[in-house]
Amino acid sequence: MRLVLASNNQKKVVELRALLAGLGVDVVSQRELGISEAEEPHLTFIENALAKARHAAAASGCAAIADDSGLCVDALGGAPGVISAHFAPLVAATADREAQRQAQDAANNALLLQRLDGVADRRAHFVSTLVAVRRADDPQPLVATGRWQGEILNRARGVQGFGYDPLMHIPALGHTVAELDAAQKNAHSHRAQAMAQLLPLLRDVWLL
């Protein structure tokens, strides 16, 4: 069975591949298949994840899994939430998609620090909603959600990961997410928590 990862974010694809290891399926990214990114117009993580999974399944003719994730900051009323990837004004498009993504991450982090300047309550959590569909019109998508609690620092620490990882401090681990290696992140993250719920469903419902 081929399972398409509905993401063009290479670092997210690497994380999802590692979390799906051992499932016994052929995992490919939509980028490898030349599939464009889906529109994400919705107000909730689950609706956007479902839209992305259906888009990848329709374009590939295969089963697909999508992650819609983001950072929710208590003092900002849950923002940036579903617009986490584009919290700051969009960075100009370039031929190097990874460089463009890194520039957007830097702009997003800068805006977050600006919005939290002088704010004492730094509580926040990462959210990941995973949706898997066997085909584009699957009436029974599999859904799982994970949440990872932390706090936003006043400055970035660490060089691993992506997005808001350098600002997101996990008190229970004593490090920012960007200071964790891949194995540590995949043992604790919001995506890891969501995948821990999804894998039994894939095995029990899809019989993988």
mmCIF file of C-alpha atoms in Angstrom:
data_model
loop_
_atom_site.group_PDB
_atom_site.id
_atom_site.type_symbol
_atom_site.label_atom_id
_atom_site.label_comp_id
_atom_site.label_asym_id
_atom_site.label_seq_id
_atom_site.Cartn_x
_atom_site.Cartn_y
_atom_site.Cartn_z
ATOM 1 C CA MET A 1 0.000 0.000 0.000
ATOM 2 C CA ARG A 2 1.219 3.508 -0.837
ATOM 3 C CA LEU A 3 0.567 6.295 1.659
ATOM 4 C CA VAL A 4 1.066 9.868 0.459
ATOM 5 C CA LEU A 5 2.148 12.520 2.963
ATOM 6 C CA ALA A 6 0.176 15.651 2.107
ATOM 7 C CA SER A 7 2.943 18.163 2.786
ATOM 8 C CA ASN A 8 5.639 19.993 0.851
ATOM 9 C CA ASN A 9 7.448 20.951 4.072
ATOM 10 C CA GLN A 10 10.476 18.668 3.882
ATOM 11 C CA LYS A 11 11.275 18.860 7.603
ATOM 12 C CA LYS A 12 7.709 17.909 8.505
ATOM 13 C CA VAL A 13 7.878 15.046 5.988
ATOM 14 C CA VAL A 14 11.043 13.750 7.666
ATOM 15 C CA GLU A 15 9.304 13.774 11.068
ATOM 16 C CA LEU A 16 6.213 12.000 9.728
ATOM 17 C CA ARG A 17 8.284 9.355 7.906
ATOM 18 C CA ALA A 18 10.114 8.562 11.159
ATOM 19 C CA LEU A 19 6.841 8.327 13.086
ATOM 20 C CA LEU A 20 5.364 5.995 10.443
ATOM 21 C CA ALA A 21 8.428 3.737 10.322
ATOM 22 C CA GLY A 22 7.575 0.110 10.857
ATOM 23 C CA LEU A 23 4.031 0.400 9.566
ATOM 24 C CA GLY A 24 4.941 -1.631 6.495
ATOM 25 C CA VAL A 25 3.657 0.741 3.839
ATOM 26 C CA ASP A 26 5.310 2.693 1.017
ATOM 27 C CA VAL A 27 5.425 6.273 2.322
ATOM 28 C CA VAL A 28 6.002 9.056 -0.236
ATOM 29 C CA SER A 29 5.583 12.802 -0.032
ATOM 30 C CA GLN A 30 3.271 14.679 -2.347
ATOM 31 C CA ARG A 31 6.266 16.753 -3.389
ATOM 32 C CA GLU A 32 7.930 13.604 -4.768
ATOM 33 C CA LEU A 33 4.805 13.062 -6.887
ATOM 34 C CA GLY A 34 4.664 16.662 -8.107
ATOM 35 C CA ILE A 35 1.448 17.443 -6.228
ATOM 36 C CA SER A 36 0.854 21.080 -5.328
ATOM 37 C CA GLU A 37 -0.118 22.264 -1.871
ATOM 38 C CA ALA A 38 -3.830 22.335 -1.092
ATOM 39 C CA GLU A 39 -5.768 25.436 -0.156
ATOM 40 C CA GLU A 40 -6.215 25.827 3.614
ATOM 41 C CA PRO A 41 -9.092 28.298 3.981
ATOM 42 C CA HIS A 42 -10.690 26.815 7.074
ATOM 43 C CA LEU A 43 -10.840 28.024 10.672
ATOM 44 C CA THR A 44 -9.931 24.723 12.348
ATOM 45 C CA PHE A 45 -6.991 22.345 12.216
ATOM 46 C CA ILE A 46 -9.208 19.357 11.476
ATOM 47 C CA GLU A 47 -10.895 20.970 8.468
ATOM 48 C CA ASN A 48 -7.582 22.042 6.960
ATOM 49 C CA ALA A 49 -6.007 18.616 7.548
ATOM 50 C CA LEU A 50 -8.969 16.924 5.905
ATOM 51 C CA ALA A 51 -8.784 19.284 2.911
ATOM 52 C CA LYS A 52 -5.083 18.534 2.481
ATOM 53 C CA ALA A 53 -5.549 14.761 2.786
ATOM 54 C CA ARG A 54 -8.398 14.703 0.259
ATOM 55 C CA HIS A 55 -6.400 16.888 -2.150
ATOM 56 C CA ALA A 56 -3.383 14.561 -2.043
ATOM 57 C CA ALA A 57 -5.555 11.457 -2.369
ATOM 58 C CA ALA A 58 -7.419 12.879 -5.368
ATOM 59 C CA ALA A 59 -4.204 13.901 -7.134
ATOM 60 C CA SER A 60 -2.358 10.636 -6.449
ATOM 61 C CA GLY A 61 -5.119 8.039 -6.472
ATOM 62 C CA CYS A 62 -3.633 6.700 -3.236
ATOM 63 C CA ALA A 63 -4.357 6.804 0.458
ATOM 64 C CA ALA A 64 -3.110 9.991 2.083
ATOM 65 C CA ILE A 65 -2.296 11.391 5.479
ATOM 66 C CA ALA A 66 -2.157 15.091 6.324
ATOM 67 C CA ASP A 67 -1.017 17.073 9.320
ATOM 68 C CA ASP A 68 -2.365 20.512 10.135
ATOM 69 C CA SER A 69 -0.495 21.961 13.045
ATOM 70 C CA GLY A 70 0.292 25.227 14.707
ATOM 71 C CA LEU A 71 1.109 27.201 17.809
ATOM 72 C CA CYS A 72 -1.622 28.464 20.129
ATOM 73 C CA VAL A 73 -0.596 31.151 22.625
ATOM 74 C CA ASP A 74 -2.886 31.686 25.617
ATOM 75 C CA ALA A 75 -2.297 35.443 25.932
ATOM 76 C CA LEU A 76 -3.083 35.912 22.233
ATOM 77 C CA GLY A 77 -6.435 34.138 22.434
ATOM 78 C CA GLY A 78 -5.065 31.030 20.728
ATOM 79 C CA ALA A 79 -3.273 32.877 17.923
ATOM 80 C CA PRO A 80 -1.500 32.310 15.640
ATOM 81 C CA GLY A 81 -3.396 29.001 15.497
ATOM 82 C CA VAL A 82 -4.302 27.782 12.011
ATOM 83 C CA ILE A 83 -2.368 30.643 10.390
ATOM 84 C CA SER A 84 0.844 29.771 12.243
ATOM 85 C CA ALA A 85 2.791 29.132 9.033
ATOM 86 C CA HIS A 86 1.877 32.570 7.676
ATOM 87 C CA PHE A 87 1.435 34.620 10.842
ATOM 88 C CA ALA A 88 3.622 37.423 9.501
ATOM 89 C CA PRO A 89 3.073 38.991 6.059
ATOM 90 C CA LEU A 90 4.065 36.522 3.351
ATOM 91 C CA VAL A 91 7.731 36.467 2.380
ATOM 92 C CA ALA A 92 8.304 36.963 -1.345
ATOM 93 C CA ALA A 93 8.393 33.707 -3.303
ATOM 94 C CA THR A 94 11.773 32.382 -4.390
ATOM 95 C CA ALA A 95 12.977 29.406 -6.399
ATOM 96 C CA ASP A 96 14.490 27.927 -3.224
ATOM 97 C CA ARG A 97 11.391 26.806 -1.319
ATOM 98 C CA GLU A 98 13.336 25.798 1.796
ATOM 99 C CA ALA A 99 15.083 29.175 2.003
ATOM 100 C CA GLN A 100 11.709 30.872 1.561
ATOM 101 C CA ARG A 101 10.238 28.755 4.342
ATOM 102 C CA GLN A 102 13.110 29.614 6.675
ATOM 103 C CA ALA A 103 12.662 33.312 5.952
ATOM 104 C CA GLN A 104 8.934 33.016 6.678
ATOM 105 C CA ASP A 105 9.701 31.202 9.950
ATOM 106 C CA ALA A 106 12.032 34.030 10.990
ATOM 107 C CA ALA A 107 9.369 36.638 10.191
ATOM 108 C CA ASN A 108 6.727 34.680 12.114
ATOM 109 C CA ASN A 109 8.976 34.376 15.167
ATOM 110 C CA ALA A 110 9.815 38.073 15.093
ATOM 111 C CA LEU A 111 6.127 39.014 14.966
ATOM 112 C CA LEU A 112 5.316 36.628 17.822
ATOM 113 C CA LEU A 113 7.980 38.207 20.031
ATOM 114 C CA GLN A 114 6.660 41.649 19.129
ATOM 115 C CA ARG A 115 3.098 40.702 20.071
ATOM 116 C CA LEU A 116 4.287 39.247 23.394
ATOM 117 C CA ASP A 117 6.553 42.141 24.314
ATOM 118 C CA GLY A 118 5.848 42.991 27.956
ATOM 119 C CA VAL A 119 3.354 40.135 28.349
ATOM 120 C CA ALA A 120 3.903 38.067 31.501
ATOM 121 C CA ASP A 121 1.748 35.061 30.559
ATOM 122 C CA ARG A 122 3.874 33.075 28.089
ATOM 123 C CA ARG A 123 1.904 29.811 28.166
ATOM 124 C CA ALA A 124 1.411 28.136 24.799
ATOM 125 C CA HIS A 125 0.908 24.767 23.175
ATOM 126 C CA PHE A 126 1.604 23.151 19.850
ATOM 127 C CA VAL A 127 -1.336 21.354 18.206
ATOM 128 C CA SER A 128 -1.168 18.636 15.560
ATOM 129 C CA THR A 129 -4.236 17.143 13.904
ATOM 130 C CA LEU A 130 -3.582 14.157 11.659
ATOM 131 C CA VAL A 131 -6.157 12.955 9.144
ATOM 132 C CA ALA A 132 -5.855 9.803 7.030
ATOM 133 C CA VAL A 133 -8.122 8.918 4.098
ATOM 134 C CA ARG A 134 -8.125 5.773 1.978
ATOM 135 C CA ARG A 135 -9.347 7.746 -1.024
ATOM 136 C CA ALA A 136 -10.443 11.296 -1.785
ATOM 137 C CA ASP A 137 -14.119 10.535 -1.071
ATOM 138 C CA ASP A 138 -13.475 8.363 1.993
ATOM 139 C CA PRO A 139 -16.552 8.837 4.225
ATOM 140 C CA GLN A 140 -14.657 7.628 7.320
ATOM 141 C CA PRO A 141 -11.416 9.605 7.692
ATOM 142 C CA LEU A 142 -9.234 8.639 10.626
ATOM 143 C CA VAL A 143 -8.528 11.597 12.920
ATOM 144 C CA ALA A 144 -6.107 12.125 15.818
ATOM 145 C CA THR A 145 -4.962 15.229 17.712
ATOM 146 C CA GLY A 146 -1.945 15.846 19.930
ATOM 147 C CA ARG A 147 -1.078 18.853 22.119
ATOM 148 C CA TRP A 148 2.337 19.780 23.527
ATOM 149 C CA GLN A 149 2.415 22.292 26.377
ATOM 150 C CA GLY A 150 5.173 24.836 26.819
ATOM 151 C CA GLU A 151 5.997 28.524 27.118
ATOM 152 C CA ILE A 152 7.355 31.177 24.771
ATOM 153 C CA LEU A 153 10.801 32.538 25.591
ATOM 154 C CA ASN A 154 11.991 36.102 25.025
ATOM 155 C CA ARG A 155 14.659 34.972 22.562
ATOM 156 C CA ALA A 156 15.403 32.006 20.332
ATOM 157 C CA ARG A 157 17.442 29.035 21.546
ATOM 158 C CA GLY A 158 18.607 26.046 19.505
ATOM 159 C CA VAL A 159 19.056 25.268 15.819
ATOM 160 C CA GLN A 160 17.052 22.071 15.317
ATOM 161 C CA GLY A 161 13.497 21.785 14.028
ATOM 162 C CA PHE A 162 11.603 24.532 12.261
ATOM 163 C CA GLY A 163 8.854 27.088 12.726
ATOM 164 C CA TYR A 164 8.459 28.297 16.316
ATOM 165 C CA ASP A 165 10.674 25.540 17.757
ATOM 166 C CA PRO A 166 13.476 27.938 18.867
ATOM 167 C CA LEU A 167 11.025 29.974 20.973
ATOM 168 C CA MET A 168 8.963 27.111 22.418
ATOM 169 C CA HIS A 169 10.401 26.036 25.780
ATOM 170 C CA ILE A 170 9.233 22.740 27.253
ATOM 171 C CA PRO A 171 9.609 23.028 31.064
ATOM 172 C CA ALA A 172 9.309 19.274 31.562
ATOM 173 C CA LEU A 173 12.387 18.744 29.368
ATOM 174 C CA GLY A 174 14.298 21.905 30.296
ATOM 175 C CA HIS A 175 14.927 22.794 26.648
ATOM 176 C CA THR A 176 13.352 24.526 23.700
ATOM 177 C CA VAL A 177 12.066 22.248 20.955
ATOM 178 C CA ALA A 178 14.937 23.482 18.752
ATOM 179 C CA GLU A 179 17.429 22.167 21.326
ATOM 180 C CA LEU A 180 16.064 18.608 21.066
ATOM 181 C CA ASP A 181 17.464 16.076 18.634
ATOM 182 C CA ALA A 182 15.129 14.274 16.243
ATOM 183 C CA ALA A 183 14.703 11.236 18.495
ATOM 184 C CA GLN A 184 13.773 13.372 21.520
ATOM 185 C CA LYS A 185 11.330 15.472 19.514
ATOM 186 C CA ASN A 186 9.684 12.402 17.992
ATOM 187 C CA ALA A 187 9.265 10.916 21.461
ATOM 188 C CA HIS A 188 7.403 13.904 22.917
ATOM 189 C CA SER A 189 6.025 16.218 20.229
ATOM 190 C CA HIS A 190 2.444 17.093 19.348
ATOM 191 C CA ARG A 191 2.847 15.114 16.101
ATOM 192 C CA ALA A 192 4.211 12.141 18.052
ATOM 193 C CA GLN A 193 1.219 12.261 20.400
ATOM 194 C CA ALA A 194 -1.209 12.441 17.478
ATOM 195 C CA MET A 195 0.571 9.616 15.652
ATOM 196 C CA ALA A 196 0.441 7.445 18.777
ATOM 197 C CA GLN A 197 -3.355 7.694 18.510
ATOM 198 C CA LEU A 198 -3.471 7.276 14.725
ATOM 199 C CA LEU A 199 -1.254 4.208 14.333
ATOM 200 C CA PRO A 200 -3.621 1.839 16.205
ATOM 201 C CA LEU A 201 -6.482 3.134 14.030
ATOM 202 C CA LEU A 202 -4.500 2.473 10.861
ATOM 203 C CA ARG A 203 -3.796 -1.069 12.055
ATOM 204 C CA ASP A 204 -7.283 -1.850 13.412
ATOM 205 C CA VAL A 205 -9.487 -0.059 10.874
ATOM 206 C CA TRP A 206 -7.332 -0.216 7.745
ATOM 207 C CA LEU A 207 -5.802 -3.561 8.809
ATOM 208 C CA LEU A 208 -2.238 -2.438 8.074
#
